[in-house]
Amino acid sequence: QDSKKAVEWYEKAAAQGFADAQYNLGIMYASGQVVKQDYNKAKEWFEKAAAQDDTEAQYNLGFLYYNGEGVKQDYLKAKELYEKAATQGYAGAQNNLGVMYANGYGVKQDYKKAIEWYEKAATQGYAMAQYNLGFLYANGQGVKQDYFKAKEWYEKAAAKGHADAQNNIGFLYANGQGVKQDYKKAIEWYEKSAAQGNVNSQYNLGIMYENG
């Protein structure tokens, strides 16, 4: 394995317009793996690949604009790029559009649109979107509050190791929301989540053991 050589060859291919190489260079500069982290250079390479309709590059470029890394934070630009990737079925972009609509980032807050985008990503098995859908159902945002549906979506995300989803299932069992109250099951779910370092679960376990 020779990472420096990899960069050299990626640069040769990228200079000839090869989108995958441009994208890989963007990832290297964004993550600071192999090369010194440089969001400006990441942006340049993502832009070249995104211009060739590379969905991952569109998503990652959108992410830079969303977080203001190497660029001035610009939700509208992020949304535009996420939409390009999302309409081509890229689950991460679909989920992030859902987040933007749920929170009113650069758009008018719209839970219905958030749900539409979350569902697209969730049905592709994207754990974060499954968790986000569960959260909306649990809190009755954009939908009728439905703890049973919340649990269904949380379980899909939890099966993929999503710690927040595991914690929230524990919470449903602890409080008997959408399920029969079951402290034993609550503890089981909290422990799964806590083992991944989830602070909320660690706190919830503390409460349960303190109260017996």
PDB file of C-alpha atoms in Angstrom:
ATOM      1  CA  GLN A   1       0.000   0.000   0.000  1.00  0.00           C
ATOM      2  CA  ASP A   2       1.521   3.292  -1.131  1.00  0.00           C
ATOM      3  CA  SER A   3      -0.846   6.165  -0.483  1.00  0.00           C
ATOM      4  CA  LYS A   4       1.427   8.844  -1.932  1.00  0.00           C
ATOM      5  CA  LYS A   5       1.646   6.893  -5.179  1.00  0.00           C
ATOM      6  CA  ALA A   6      -2.158   6.582  -5.155  1.00  0.00           C
ATOM      7  CA  VAL A   7      -2.448  10.378  -4.993  1.00  0.00           C
ATOM      8  CA  GLU A   8      -0.010  10.745  -7.897  1.00  0.00           C
ATOM      9  CA  TRP A   9      -1.987   8.382 -10.108  1.00  0.00           C
ATOM     10  CA  TYR A  10      -5.345   9.859  -9.089  1.00  0.00           C
ATOM     11  CA  GLU A  11      -4.011  13.290 -10.042  1.00  0.00           C
ATOM     12  CA  LYS A  12      -2.945  12.052 -13.483  1.00  0.00           C
ATOM     13  CA  ALA A  13      -6.358  10.483 -14.112  1.00  0.00           C
ATOM     14  CA  ALA A  14      -8.200  13.463 -12.619  1.00  0.00           C
ATOM     15  CA  ALA A  15      -6.302  15.896 -14.828  1.00  0.00           C
ATOM     16  CA  GLN A  16      -7.683  13.980 -17.802  1.00  0.00           C
ATOM     17  CA  GLY A  17     -11.219  14.448 -16.527  1.00  0.00           C
ATOM     18  CA  PHE A  18     -11.764  11.069 -14.877  1.00  0.00           C
ATOM     19  CA  ALA A  19     -14.621  11.754 -12.418  1.00  0.00           C
ATOM     20  CA  ASP A  20     -13.905   8.880  -9.994  1.00  0.00           C
ATOM     21  CA  ALA A  21     -10.322  10.052  -9.556  1.00  0.00           C
ATOM     22  CA  GLN A  22     -11.489  13.646  -9.031  1.00  0.00           C
ATOM     23  CA  TYR A  23     -13.958  12.446  -6.403  1.00  0.00           C
ATOM     24  CA  ASN A  24     -11.314  10.312  -4.632  1.00  0.00           C
ATOM     25  CA  LEU A  25      -8.956  13.281  -4.469  1.00  0.00           C
ATOM     26  CA  GLY A  26     -11.779  15.384  -3.030  1.00  0.00           C
ATOM     27  CA  ILE A  27     -12.337  12.791  -0.282  1.00  0.00           C
ATOM     28  CA  MET A  28      -8.604  12.664   0.486  1.00  0.00           C
ATOM     29  CA  TYR A  29      -8.353  16.436   0.855  1.00  0.00           C
ATOM     30  CA  ALA A  30     -11.607  16.690   2.834  1.00  0.00           C
ATOM     31  CA  SER A  31     -10.621  13.960   5.296  1.00  0.00           C
ATOM     32  CA  GLY A  32      -6.930  14.810   5.529  1.00  0.00           C
ATOM     33  CA  GLN A  33      -6.007  11.204   4.835  1.00  0.00           C
ATOM     34  CA  VAL A  34      -2.674  10.856   3.064  1.00  0.00           C
ATOM     35  CA  VAL A  35      -2.605  14.557   2.188  1.00  0.00           C
ATOM     36  CA  LYS A  36      -2.861  17.624   4.426  1.00  0.00           C
ATOM     37  CA  GLN A  37      -6.531  18.462   5.004  1.00  0.00           C
ATOM     38  CA  ASP A  38      -7.523  21.214   2.598  1.00  0.00           C
ATOM     39  CA  TYR A  39     -11.232  21.964   2.138  1.00  0.00           C
ATOM     40  CA  ASN A  40     -10.515  24.390  -0.700  1.00  0.00           C
ATOM     41  CA  LYS A  41      -8.785  21.678  -2.708  1.00  0.00           C
ATOM     42  CA  ALA A  42     -11.528  19.207  -1.768  1.00  0.00           C
ATOM     43  CA  LYS A  43     -14.090  21.657  -3.096  1.00  0.00           C
ATOM     44  CA  GLU A  44     -12.177  22.102  -6.365  1.00  0.00           C
ATOM     45  CA  TRP A  45     -12.016  18.364  -7.023  1.00  0.00           C
ATOM     46  CA  PHE A  46     -15.618  17.729  -5.954  1.00  0.00           C
ATOM     47  CA  GLU A  47     -16.747  20.509  -8.306  1.00  0.00           C
ATOM     48  CA  LYS A  48     -14.994  18.906 -11.260  1.00  0.00           C
ATOM     49  CA  ALA A  49     -16.550  15.496 -10.553  1.00  0.00           C
ATOM     50  CA  ALA A  50     -19.965  16.990  -9.711  1.00  0.00           C
ATOM     51  CA  ALA A  51     -19.988  18.802 -13.059  1.00  0.00           C
ATOM     52  CA  GLN A  52     -19.811  15.320 -14.624  1.00  0.00           C
ATOM     53  CA  ASP A  53     -22.917  14.271 -12.662  1.00  0.00           C
ATOM     54  CA  ASP A  54     -21.003  12.232 -10.094  1.00  0.00           C
ATOM     55  CA  THR A  55     -23.668  11.836  -7.360  1.00  0.00           C
ATOM     56  CA  GLU A  56     -21.187  11.241  -4.517  1.00  0.00           C
ATOM     57  CA  ALA A  57     -19.284  14.380  -5.480  1.00  0.00           C
ATOM     58  CA  GLN A  58     -22.528  16.377  -5.638  1.00  0.00           C
ATOM     59  CA  TYR A  59     -23.442  15.114  -2.173  1.00  0.00           C
ATOM     60  CA  ASN A  60     -20.003  15.841  -0.678  1.00  0.00           C
ATOM     61  CA  LEU A  61     -19.849  19.280  -2.261  1.00  0.00           C
ATOM     62  CA  GLY A  62     -23.316  19.956  -0.832  1.00  0.00           C
ATOM     63  CA  PHE A  63     -21.991  18.839   2.550  1.00  0.00           C
ATOM     64  CA  LEU A  64     -19.151  21.393   2.362  1.00  0.00           C
ATOM     65  CA  TYR A  65     -21.643  24.177   1.637  1.00  0.00           C
ATOM     66  CA  TYR A  66     -23.994  22.908   4.363  1.00  0.00           C
ATOM     67  CA  ASN A  67     -21.213  23.048   6.981  1.00  0.00           C
ATOM     68  CA  GLY A  68     -19.295  26.018   5.585  1.00  0.00           C
ATOM     69  CA  GLU A  69     -16.090  24.034   5.141  1.00  0.00           C
ATOM     70  CA  GLY A  70     -13.731  25.629   2.612  1.00  0.00           C
ATOM     71  CA  VAL A  71     -16.634  27.792   1.468  1.00  0.00           C
ATOM     72  CA  LYS A  72     -19.010  30.307   2.990  1.00  0.00           C
ATOM     73  CA  GLN A  73     -21.936  28.397   4.496  1.00  0.00           C
ATOM     74  CA  ASP A  74     -24.728  28.423   1.943  1.00  0.00           C
ATOM     75  CA  TYR A  75     -27.845  26.338   2.570  1.00  0.00           C
ATOM     76  CA  LEU A  76     -29.354  27.181  -0.821  1.00  0.00           C
ATOM     77  CA  LYS A  77     -26.273  25.919  -2.649  1.00  0.00           C
ATOM     78  CA  ALA A  78     -26.219  22.837  -0.407  1.00  0.00           C
ATOM     79  CA  LYS A  79     -29.882  22.161  -1.183  1.00  0.00           C
ATOM     80  CA  GLU A  80     -29.308  22.546  -4.917  1.00  0.00           C
ATOM     81  CA  LEU A  81     -26.444  20.021  -4.834  1.00  0.00           C
ATOM     82  CA  TYR A  82     -28.271  17.601  -2.543  1.00  0.00           C
ATOM     83  CA  GLU A  83     -31.258  17.707  -4.912  1.00  0.00           C
ATOM     84  CA  LYS A  84     -29.055  16.756  -7.870  1.00  0.00           C
ATOM     85  CA  ALA A  85     -27.757  13.710  -6.004  1.00  0.00           C
ATOM     86  CA  ALA A  86     -31.101  12.896  -4.366  1.00  0.00           C
ATOM     87  CA  THR A  87     -33.043  12.809  -7.636  1.00  0.00           C
ATOM     88  CA  GLN A  88     -30.504  10.231  -8.825  1.00  0.00           C
ATOM     89  CA  GLY A  89     -31.368   8.100  -5.784  1.00  0.00           C
ATOM     90  CA  TYR A  90     -28.467   8.978  -3.484  1.00  0.00           C
ATOM     91  CA  ALA A  91     -29.789   8.133  -0.002  1.00  0.00           C
ATOM     92  CA  GLY A  92     -27.449  10.398   1.991  1.00  0.00           C
ATOM     93  CA  ALA A  93     -28.583  13.416  -0.016  1.00  0.00           C
ATOM     94  CA  GLN A  94     -32.249  12.431   0.339  1.00  0.00           C
ATOM     95  CA  ASN A  95     -31.841  12.211   4.111  1.00  0.00           C
ATOM     96  CA  ASN A  96     -30.037  15.554   4.318  1.00  0.00           C
ATOM     97  CA  LEU A  97     -32.775  17.258   2.310  1.00  0.00           C
ATOM     98  CA  GLY A  98     -35.206  15.835   4.847  1.00  0.00           C
ATOM     99  CA  VAL A  99     -33.131  17.391   7.638  1.00  0.00           C
ATOM    100  CA  MET A 100     -33.194  20.762   5.857  1.00  0.00           C
ATOM    101  CA  TYR A 101     -36.989  20.702   5.483  1.00  0.00           C
ATOM    102  CA  ALA A 102     -37.552  19.429   9.030  1.00  0.00           C
ATOM    103  CA  ASN A 103     -35.467  22.254  10.495  1.00  0.00           C
ATOM    104  CA  GLY A 104     -36.116  25.031   7.991  1.00  0.00           C
ATOM    105  CA  TYR A 105     -32.480  25.337   6.933  1.00  0.00           C
ATOM    106  CA  GLY A 106     -32.429  27.457   3.764  1.00  0.00           C
ATOM    107  CA  VAL A 107     -36.040  26.465   3.081  1.00  0.00           C
ATOM    108  CA  LYS A 108     -39.425  27.071   4.682  1.00  0.00           C
ATOM    109  CA  GLN A 109     -39.898  24.433   7.382  1.00  0.00           C
ATOM    110  CA  ASP A 110     -42.046  21.699   5.894  1.00  0.00           C
ATOM    111  CA  TYR A 111     -42.438  18.399   7.772  1.00  0.00           C
ATOM    112  CA  LYS A 112     -44.423  16.824   4.921  1.00  0.00           C
ATOM    113  CA  LYS A 113     -41.520  17.377   2.511  1.00  0.00           C
ATOM    114  CA  ALA A 114     -39.081  16.188   5.181  1.00  0.00           C
ATOM    115  CA  ILE A 115     -41.051  12.939   5.480  1.00  0.00           C
ATOM    116  CA  GLU A 116     -41.089  12.469   1.689  1.00  0.00           C
ATOM    117  CA  TRP A 117     -37.296  12.720   1.507  1.00  0.00           C
ATOM    118  CA  TYR A 118     -36.717  10.637   4.631  1.00  0.00           C
ATOM    119  CA  GLU A 119     -38.960   7.890   3.233  1.00  0.00           C
ATOM    120  CA  LYS A 120     -37.008   7.755  -0.020  1.00  0.00           C
ATOM    121  CA  ALA A 121     -33.759   7.254   1.888  1.00  0.00           C
ATOM    122  CA  ALA A 122     -35.270   5.007   4.579  1.00  0.00           C
ATOM    123  CA  THR A 123     -36.709   2.557   2.050  1.00  0.00           C
ATOM    124  CA  GLN A 124     -33.173   2.207   0.697  1.00  0.00           C
ATOM    125  CA  GLY A 125     -32.098   1.075   4.168  1.00  0.00           C
ATOM    126  CA  TYR A 126     -30.399   4.349   5.162  1.00  0.00           C
ATOM    127  CA  ALA A 127     -30.285   4.122   8.977  1.00  0.00           C
ATOM    128  CA  MET A 128     -30.153   7.858   9.705  1.00  0.00           C
ATOM    129  CA  ALA A 129     -33.325   8.455   7.662  1.00  0.00           C
ATOM    130  CA  GLN A 130     -35.055   5.533   9.380  1.00  0.00           C
ATOM    131  CA  TYR A 131     -34.184   7.099  12.733  1.00  0.00           C
ATOM    132  CA  ASN A 132     -35.338  10.546  11.571  1.00  0.00           C
ATOM    133  CA  LEU A 133     -38.693   9.137  10.432  1.00  0.00           C
ATOM    134  CA  GLY A 134     -39.113   7.396  13.761  1.00  0.00           C
ATOM    135  CA  PHE A 135     -38.437  10.692  15.525  1.00  0.00           C
ATOM    136  CA  LEU A 136     -41.127  12.524  13.528  1.00  0.00           C
ATOM    137  CA  TYR A 137     -43.683   9.801  14.287  1.00  0.00           C
ATOM    138  CA  ALA A 138     -42.757   9.779  17.984  1.00  0.00           C
ATOM    139  CA  ASN A 139     -43.194  13.547  18.195  1.00  0.00           C
ATOM    140  CA  GLY A 140     -46.140  13.923  15.807  1.00  0.00           C
ATOM    141  CA  GLN A 141     -44.303  16.323  13.525  1.00  0.00           C
ATOM    142  CA  GLY A 142     -45.888  16.404  10.059  1.00  0.00           C
ATOM    143  CA  VAL A 143     -47.762  13.192  10.889  1.00  0.00           C
ATOM    144  CA  LYS A 144     -50.237  12.015  13.491  1.00  0.00           C
ATOM    145  CA  GLN A 145     -48.239  10.960  16.565  1.00  0.00           C
ATOM    146  CA  ASP A 146     -47.800   7.203  16.302  1.00  0.00           C
ATOM    147  CA  TYR A 147     -45.469   5.463  18.760  1.00  0.00           C
ATOM    148  CA  PHE A 148     -45.979   2.108  17.071  1.00  0.00           C
ATOM    149  CA  LYS A 149     -44.730   3.445  13.726  1.00  0.00           C
ATOM    150  CA  ALA A 150     -41.935   5.296  15.518  1.00  0.00           C
ATOM    151  CA  LYS A 151     -40.819   1.994  17.057  1.00  0.00           C
ATOM    152  CA  GLU A 152     -40.934   0.238  13.654  1.00  0.00           C
ATOM    153  CA  TRP A 153     -38.594   2.803  12.092  1.00  0.00           C
ATOM    154  CA  TYR A 154     -36.347   2.981  15.145  1.00  0.00           C
ATOM    155  CA  GLU A 155     -35.989  -0.818  15.044  1.00  0.00           C
ATOM    156  CA  LYS A 156     -34.856  -0.763  11.412  1.00  0.00           C
ATOM    157  CA  ALA A 157     -32.172   1.816  12.273  1.00  0.00           C
ATOM    158  CA  ALA A 158     -31.259   0.041  15.518  1.00  0.00           C
ATOM    159  CA  ALA A 159     -30.663  -3.212  13.645  1.00  0.00           C
ATOM    160  CA  LYS A 160     -27.936  -1.354  11.742  1.00  0.00           C
ATOM    161  CA  GLY A 161     -26.351  -0.240  15.010  1.00  0.00           C
ATOM    162  CA  HIS A 162     -27.809   3.279  15.180  1.00  0.00           C
ATOM    163  CA  ALA A 163     -27.198   4.233  18.842  1.00  0.00           C
ATOM    164  CA  ASP A 164     -29.817   7.011  19.079  1.00  0.00           C
ATOM    165  CA  ALA A 165     -32.471   4.666  17.697  1.00  0.00           C
ATOM    166  CA  GLN A 166     -31.508   2.008  20.254  1.00  0.00           C
ATOM    167  CA  ASN A 167     -31.784   4.596  23.026  1.00  0.00           C
ATOM    168  CA  ASN A 168     -35.195   5.765  21.811  1.00  0.00           C
ATOM    169  CA  ILE A 169     -36.559   2.203  21.698  1.00  0.00           C
ATOM    170  CA  GLY A 170     -35.402   1.877  25.295  1.00  0.00           C
ATOM    171  CA  PHE A 171     -37.298   5.067  26.096  1.00  0.00           C
ATOM    172  CA  LEU A 172     -40.493   3.708  24.486  1.00  0.00           C
ATOM    173  CA  TYR A 173     -40.278   0.536  26.622  1.00  0.00           C
ATOM    174  CA  ALA A 174     -39.456   2.493  29.780  1.00  0.00           C
ATOM    175  CA  ASN A 175     -42.510   4.697  29.294  1.00  0.00           C
ATOM    176  CA  GLY A 176     -44.898   2.199  27.719  1.00  0.00           C
ATOM    177  CA  GLN A 177     -45.294   4.265  24.557  1.00  0.00           C
ATOM    178  CA  GLY A 178     -46.560   2.131  21.648  1.00  0.00           C
ATOM    179  CA  VAL A 179     -45.513  -0.969  23.606  1.00  0.00           C
ATOM    180  CA  LYS A 180     -46.319  -2.614  26.911  1.00  0.00           C
ATOM    181  CA  GLN A 181     -44.110  -1.001  29.562  1.00  0.00           C
ATOM    182  CA  ASP A 182     -41.129  -3.303  30.072  1.00  0.00           C
ATOM    183  CA  TYR A 183     -38.176  -2.098  32.139  1.00  0.00           C
ATOM    184  CA  LYS A 184     -36.107  -5.193  31.342  1.00  0.00           C
ATOM    185  CA  LYS A 185     -36.381  -4.529  27.603  1.00  0.00           C
ATOM    186  CA  ALA A 186     -35.723  -0.815  28.169  1.00  0.00           C
ATOM    187  CA  ILE A 187     -32.467  -1.667  29.954  1.00  0.00           C
ATOM    188  CA  GLU A 188     -31.455  -4.081  27.163  1.00  0.00           C
ATOM    189  CA  TRP A 189     -31.863  -1.352  24.538  1.00  0.00           C
ATOM    190  CA  TYR A 190     -30.206   1.324  26.675  1.00  0.00           C
ATOM    191  CA  GLU A 191     -27.234  -1.010  27.229  1.00  0.00           C
ATOM    192  CA  LYS A 192     -26.793  -1.613  23.472  1.00  0.00           C
ATOM    193  CA  SER A 193     -26.763   2.119  22.890  1.00  0.00           C
ATOM    194  CA  ALA A 194     -24.608   2.939  25.922  1.00  0.00           C
ATOM    195  CA  ALA A 195     -21.993   0.398  24.799  1.00  0.00           C
ATOM    196  CA  GLN A 196     -21.530   2.621  21.734  1.00  0.00           C
ATOM    197  CA  GLY A 197     -20.876   5.618  23.973  1.00  0.00           C
ATOM    198  CA  ASN A 198     -24.336   7.165  23.729  1.00  0.00           C
ATOM    199  CA  VAL A 199     -24.561   9.718  26.556  1.00  0.00           C
ATOM    200  CA  ASN A 200     -28.371   9.740  26.738  1.00  0.00           C
ATOM    201  CA  SER A 201     -28.476   5.978  27.222  1.00  0.00           C
ATOM    202  CA  GLN A 202     -25.767   6.070  29.848  1.00  0.00           C
ATOM    203  CA  TYR A 203     -27.811   8.700  31.711  1.00  0.00           C
ATOM    204  CA  ASN A 204     -31.062   6.752  31.256  1.00  0.00           C
ATOM    205  CA  LEU A 205     -29.405   3.622  32.648  1.00  0.00           C
ATOM    206  CA  GLY A 206     -28.204   5.635  35.626  1.00  0.00           C
ATOM    207  CA  ILE A 207     -31.773   6.749  36.334  1.00  0.00           C
ATOM    208  CA  MET A 208     -33.150   3.216  36.007  1.00  0.00           C
ATOM    209  CA  TYR A 209     -30.570   1.657  38.307  1.00  0.00           C
ATOM    210  CA  GLU A 210     -30.915   4.495  40.818  1.00  0.00           C
ATOM    211  CA  ASN A 211     -34.679   4.052  40.941  1.00  0.00           C
ATOM    212  CA  GLY A 212     -34.414   0.253  40.940  1.00  0.00           C
TER     213      GLY A 212
END
